[in-house]
mmCIF file of C-alpha atoms in Angstrom:
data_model
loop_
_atom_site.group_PDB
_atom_site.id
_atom_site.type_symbol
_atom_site.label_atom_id
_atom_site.label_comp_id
_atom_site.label_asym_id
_atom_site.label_seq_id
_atom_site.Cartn_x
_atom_site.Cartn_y
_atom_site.Cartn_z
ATOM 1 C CA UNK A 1 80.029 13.164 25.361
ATOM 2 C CA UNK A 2 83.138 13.477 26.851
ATOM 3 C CA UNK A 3 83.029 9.954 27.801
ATOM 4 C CA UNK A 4 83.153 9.215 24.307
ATOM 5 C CA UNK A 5 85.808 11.857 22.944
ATOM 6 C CA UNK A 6 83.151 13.681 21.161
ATOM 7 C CA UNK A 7 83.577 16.709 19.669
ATOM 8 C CA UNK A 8 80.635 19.565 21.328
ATOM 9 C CA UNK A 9 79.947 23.045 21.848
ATOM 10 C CA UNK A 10 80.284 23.410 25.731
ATOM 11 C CA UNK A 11 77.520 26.562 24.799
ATOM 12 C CA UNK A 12 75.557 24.350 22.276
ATOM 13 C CA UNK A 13 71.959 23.994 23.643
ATOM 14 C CA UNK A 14 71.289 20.528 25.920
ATOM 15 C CA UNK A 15 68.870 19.737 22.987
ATOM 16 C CA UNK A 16 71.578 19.897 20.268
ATOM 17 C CA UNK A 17 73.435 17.485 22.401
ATOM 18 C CA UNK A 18 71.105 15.410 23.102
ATOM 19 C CA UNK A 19 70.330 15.271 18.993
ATOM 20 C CA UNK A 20 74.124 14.786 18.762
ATOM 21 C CA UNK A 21 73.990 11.246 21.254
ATOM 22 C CA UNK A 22 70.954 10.212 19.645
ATOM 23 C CA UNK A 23 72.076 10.801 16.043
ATOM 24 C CA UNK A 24 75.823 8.898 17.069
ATOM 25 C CA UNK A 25 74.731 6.496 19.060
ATOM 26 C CA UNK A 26 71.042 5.599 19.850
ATOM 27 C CA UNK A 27 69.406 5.865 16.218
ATOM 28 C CA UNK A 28 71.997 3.294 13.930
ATOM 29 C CA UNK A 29 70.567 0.592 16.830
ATOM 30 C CA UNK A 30 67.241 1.095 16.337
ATOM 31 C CA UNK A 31 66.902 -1.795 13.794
ATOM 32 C CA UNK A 32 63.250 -3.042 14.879
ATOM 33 C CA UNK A 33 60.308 -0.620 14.314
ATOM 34 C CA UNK A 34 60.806 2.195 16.731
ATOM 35 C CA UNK A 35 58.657 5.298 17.814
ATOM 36 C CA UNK A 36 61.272 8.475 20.024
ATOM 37 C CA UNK A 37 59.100 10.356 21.014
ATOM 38 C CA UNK A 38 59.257 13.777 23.385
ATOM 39 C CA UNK A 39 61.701 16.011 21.756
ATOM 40 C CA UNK A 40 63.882 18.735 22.944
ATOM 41 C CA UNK A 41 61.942 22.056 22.359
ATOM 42 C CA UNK A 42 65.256 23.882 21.086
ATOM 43 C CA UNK A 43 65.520 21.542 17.955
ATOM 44 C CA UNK A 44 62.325 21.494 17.750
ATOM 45 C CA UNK A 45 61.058 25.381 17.387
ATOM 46 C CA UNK A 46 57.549 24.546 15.286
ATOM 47 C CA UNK A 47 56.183 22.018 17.633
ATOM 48 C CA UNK A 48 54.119 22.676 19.988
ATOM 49 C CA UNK A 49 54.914 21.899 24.030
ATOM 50 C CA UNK A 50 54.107 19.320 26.119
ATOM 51 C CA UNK A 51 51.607 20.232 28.696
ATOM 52 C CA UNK A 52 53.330 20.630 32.176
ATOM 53 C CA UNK A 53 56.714 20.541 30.332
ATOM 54 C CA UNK A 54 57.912 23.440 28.272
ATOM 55 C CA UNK A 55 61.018 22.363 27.346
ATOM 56 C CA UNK A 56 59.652 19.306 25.454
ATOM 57 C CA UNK A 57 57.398 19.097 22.573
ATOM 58 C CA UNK A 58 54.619 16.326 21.037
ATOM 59 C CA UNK A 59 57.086 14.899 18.317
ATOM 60 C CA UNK A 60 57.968 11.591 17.379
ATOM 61 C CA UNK A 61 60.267 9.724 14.778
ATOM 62 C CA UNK A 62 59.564 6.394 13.352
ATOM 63 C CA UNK A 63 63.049 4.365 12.927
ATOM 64 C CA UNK A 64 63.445 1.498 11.368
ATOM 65 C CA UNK A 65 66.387 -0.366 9.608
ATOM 66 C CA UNK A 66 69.203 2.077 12.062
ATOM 67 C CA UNK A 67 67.290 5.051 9.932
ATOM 68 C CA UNK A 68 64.821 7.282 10.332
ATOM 69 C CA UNK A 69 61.738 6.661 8.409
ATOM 70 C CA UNK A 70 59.487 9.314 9.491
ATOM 71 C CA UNK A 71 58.495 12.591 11.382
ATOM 72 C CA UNK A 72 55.896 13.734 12.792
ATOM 73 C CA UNK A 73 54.795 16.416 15.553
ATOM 74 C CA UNK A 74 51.812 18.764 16.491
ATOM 75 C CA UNK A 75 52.115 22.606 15.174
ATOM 76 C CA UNK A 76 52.398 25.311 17.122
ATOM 77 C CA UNK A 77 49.332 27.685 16.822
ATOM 78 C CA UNK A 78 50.487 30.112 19.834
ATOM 79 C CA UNK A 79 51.886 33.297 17.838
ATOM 80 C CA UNK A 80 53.245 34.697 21.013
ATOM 81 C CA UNK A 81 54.919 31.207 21.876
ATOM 82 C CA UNK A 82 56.253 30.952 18.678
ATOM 83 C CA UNK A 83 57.755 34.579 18.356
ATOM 84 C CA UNK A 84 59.628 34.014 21.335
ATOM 85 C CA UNK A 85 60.968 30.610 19.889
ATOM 86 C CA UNK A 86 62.233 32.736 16.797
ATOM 87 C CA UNK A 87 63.953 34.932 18.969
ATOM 88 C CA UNK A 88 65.308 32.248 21.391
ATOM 89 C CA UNK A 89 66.612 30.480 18.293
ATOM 90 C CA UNK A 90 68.055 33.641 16.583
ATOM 91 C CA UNK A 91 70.338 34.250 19.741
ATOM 92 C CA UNK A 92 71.518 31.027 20.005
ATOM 93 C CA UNK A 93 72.195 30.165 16.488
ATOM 94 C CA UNK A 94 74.466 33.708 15.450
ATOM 95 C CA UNK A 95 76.801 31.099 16.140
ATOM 96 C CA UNK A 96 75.769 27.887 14.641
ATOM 97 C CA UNK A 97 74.720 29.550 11.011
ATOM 98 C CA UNK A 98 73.580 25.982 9.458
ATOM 99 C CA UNK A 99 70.398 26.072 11.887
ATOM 100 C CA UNK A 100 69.638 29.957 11.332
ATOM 101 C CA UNK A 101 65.791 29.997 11.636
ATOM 102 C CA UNK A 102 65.491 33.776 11.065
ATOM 103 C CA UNK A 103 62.170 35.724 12.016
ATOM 104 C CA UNK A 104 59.135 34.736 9.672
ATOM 105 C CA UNK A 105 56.856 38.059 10.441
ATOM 106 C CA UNK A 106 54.558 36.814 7.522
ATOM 107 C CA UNK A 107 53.868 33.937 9.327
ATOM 108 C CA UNK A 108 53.879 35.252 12.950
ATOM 109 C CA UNK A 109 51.011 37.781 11.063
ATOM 110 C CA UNK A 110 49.114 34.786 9.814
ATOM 111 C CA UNK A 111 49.059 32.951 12.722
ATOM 112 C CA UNK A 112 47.767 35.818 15.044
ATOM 113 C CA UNK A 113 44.411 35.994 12.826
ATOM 114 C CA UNK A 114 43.917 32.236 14.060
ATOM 115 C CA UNK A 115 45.765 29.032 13.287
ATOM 116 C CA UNK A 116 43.921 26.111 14.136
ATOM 117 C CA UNK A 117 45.286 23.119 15.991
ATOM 118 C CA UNK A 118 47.062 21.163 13.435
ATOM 119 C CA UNK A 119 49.909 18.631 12.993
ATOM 120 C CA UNK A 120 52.079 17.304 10.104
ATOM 121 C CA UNK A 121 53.622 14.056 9.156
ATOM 122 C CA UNK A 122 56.496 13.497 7.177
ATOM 123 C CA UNK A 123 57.514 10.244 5.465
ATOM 124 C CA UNK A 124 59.996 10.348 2.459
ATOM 125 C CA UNK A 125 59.097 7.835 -0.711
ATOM 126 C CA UNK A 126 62.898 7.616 -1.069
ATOM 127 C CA UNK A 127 63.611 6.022 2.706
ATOM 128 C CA UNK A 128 60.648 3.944 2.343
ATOM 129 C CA UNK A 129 62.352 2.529 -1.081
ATOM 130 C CA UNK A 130 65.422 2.580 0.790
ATOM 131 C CA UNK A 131 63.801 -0.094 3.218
ATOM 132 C CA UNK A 132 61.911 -1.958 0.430
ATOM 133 C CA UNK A 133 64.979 -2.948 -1.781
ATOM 134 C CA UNK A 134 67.414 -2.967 1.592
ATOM 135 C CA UNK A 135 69.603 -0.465 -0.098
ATOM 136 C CA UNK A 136 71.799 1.518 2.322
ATOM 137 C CA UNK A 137 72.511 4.538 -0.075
ATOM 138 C CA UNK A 138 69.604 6.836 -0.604
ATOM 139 C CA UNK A 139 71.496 7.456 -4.499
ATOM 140 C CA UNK A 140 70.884 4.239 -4.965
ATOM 141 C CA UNK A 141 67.252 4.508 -4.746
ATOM 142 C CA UNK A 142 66.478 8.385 -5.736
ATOM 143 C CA UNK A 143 64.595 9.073 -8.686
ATOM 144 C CA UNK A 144 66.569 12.204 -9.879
ATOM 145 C CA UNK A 145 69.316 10.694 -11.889
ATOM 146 C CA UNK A 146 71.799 13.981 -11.269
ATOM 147 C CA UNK A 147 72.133 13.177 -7.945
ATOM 148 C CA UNK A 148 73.303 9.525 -9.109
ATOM 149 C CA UNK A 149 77.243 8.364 -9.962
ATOM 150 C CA UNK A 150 77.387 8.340 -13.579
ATOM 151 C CA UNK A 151 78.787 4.796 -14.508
#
């Protein structure tokens, strides 16, 4: 990063940098169909770890285009796990407030009862018209017109 002149928290978390490269440099390349895959577990505090690797997670992104078209990863179902994430996350972001992912006790509660194994996939309508009509603006493509330039 310094390489580069980038501007970085020297206390920021190594996944937060690594999101940083990837985001500046890796993802506007990424112009044929494209699976990342492996993730970070600090940007990641949902997903559930990799076995024999704790400080990675089972997510991937589907680029396409230099954008990201989708996300996916496996849930977290360990309540203990997860309370720890919330706390890891809560120390480390009383400095970066954008990424604040306070304490959710109602859903600590309901995942103690049980939470099965479970996973979730995320692909936005807009990106996909995005890629369909090779517009580079999502505005251009969004179906709310108050978030359009009046002309």
């Amino acid at each position: 990063m310094r390489a580069h002149d980038m501007q970085f928290d020297p206390k920021a978390p190594r996944g937060k940098l690594i999101e940083s490269l990837l985001n500046d440099y890796l993802e506007p390349t990424l112009i044929q169909p494209t699976f990342l895959y492996d993730y970070p577990r600090d940007i990641s505090p949902l997903a559930k770890s990799k076995p024999g690797n704790p400080q990675m997670v089972e997510r991937f992104e589907g680029f396409v285009a230099g954008m990201e078209l989708c996300n996916a990863f496996t849930e977290l179902n360990d309540p203990l796990d997860q309370e720890r994430r919330f706390l890891e996350m809560g120390a480390i972001t009383q400095r970066m407030i954008e990424e604040r992912h306070p304490m959710d006790e109602d859903y600590l509660r309901a995942m103690r009862y049980g939470m099965p194994p479970s996973g979730g996939f995320g692909m936005g309508v807009d990106r996909l018209a995005m890629l369909m009509s090779d517009c580079a603006n999502i505005r251009e493509v969004i179906l709310f017109p108050h978030l359009r330039k009046e002309e």
